Amino acid sequence: YGLICPKEQKILYIGKTSLTLNRRLGQHLNKAYLNKTKKDKWLLSLICLKLTPEIVLLEESPDNLVNNKETKECEYLWKLKEK
């Protein structure tokens, strides 16, 4: 899935989940208050403006592939960009 910034209209975060997209988005928004990562800071800035990112499905795979090497690599690459 990807989180689309409502201000820039582009994907600023890519992740993976076995949850529903709405549930995963809710987790991101709740966790943003920890303010530990670049993603948290971005989400908090949106919350302060009363904006919410859109969550979109980018690719679907069987449940047993959610933690496979390729999806872990994609998430790792995003986290490198985040630092």
XYZ file of C-alpha atoms in Angstrom:
83
model
C 0.000 0.000 0.000
C 0.970 3.593 -0.338
C 0.088 6.716 1.611
C -0.653 9.668 -0.650
C 0.007 13.169 0.635
C -3.133 15.287 0.157
C -0.994 18.421 -0.334
C 1.454 17.027 -2.894
C -0.794 14.373 -4.457
C 2.031 11.827 -4.503
C 2.956 8.707 -2.574
C 5.228 9.555 0.341
C 5.194 6.184 2.102
C 5.075 2.570 0.988
C 4.296 -0.287 3.340
C 2.893 -3.770 3.618
C 0.086 -5.133 5.734
C -2.179 -8.081 6.324
C -4.822 -5.732 7.812
C -7.504 -3.833 5.955
C -6.205 -0.590 4.477
C -8.428 1.574 6.682
C -7.290 -0.234 9.811
C -3.636 0.164 8.814
C -4.143 3.871 8.125
C -5.689 4.253 11.572
C -2.638 2.616 13.129
C -0.337 5.024 11.304
C -2.354 8.041 12.448
C -2.447 6.868 16.077
C 1.277 6.103 16.110
C 2.149 9.483 14.591
C 1.861 11.065 18.040
C 5.012 9.217 19.064
C 6.820 11.557 16.646
C 9.803 9.234 16.245
C 10.218 9.025 12.470
C 10.066 11.243 9.418
C 6.767 9.538 8.589
C 5.362 10.380 12.044
C 6.374 14.030 11.649
C 4.759 14.156 8.202
C 1.521 12.592 9.472
C 1.429 14.945 12.479
C 1.831 17.934 10.171
C -1.174 16.709 8.185
C -3.219 16.091 11.335
C -2.503 19.661 12.497
C -3.891 20.908 9.165
C -6.918 18.608 9.570
C -5.771 16.582 6.553
C -5.494 12.818 6.182
C -3.383 10.888 3.694
C -5.171 8.609 1.287
C -4.216 4.945 1.526
C -4.175 3.009 -1.742
C -3.526 -0.594 -2.643
C -0.439 -0.851 -4.823
C -0.088 -4.603 -5.068
C -1.820 -7.596 -3.573
C -0.215 -10.894 -2.677
C -1.261 -14.005 -0.788
C -1.076 -13.690 3.009
C 1.897 -16.015 3.150
C 3.906 -13.594 0.990
C 3.388 -10.469 3.116
C 6.727 -11.105 4.825
C 8.644 -12.402 1.827
C 12.077 -11.126 0.783
C 10.815 -8.792 -1.953
C 8.321 -6.960 0.275
C 10.888 -6.647 3.053
C 13.360 -5.204 0.555
C 10.851 -2.579 -0.628
C 10.129 -1.537 2.937
C 13.863 -1.441 3.749
C 14.581 0.805 0.774
C 11.853 3.219 1.869
C 13.257 3.349 5.398
C 16.719 4.175 4.001
C 15.179 7.145 2.195
C 13.519 8.185 5.461
C 16.818 8.763 7.309
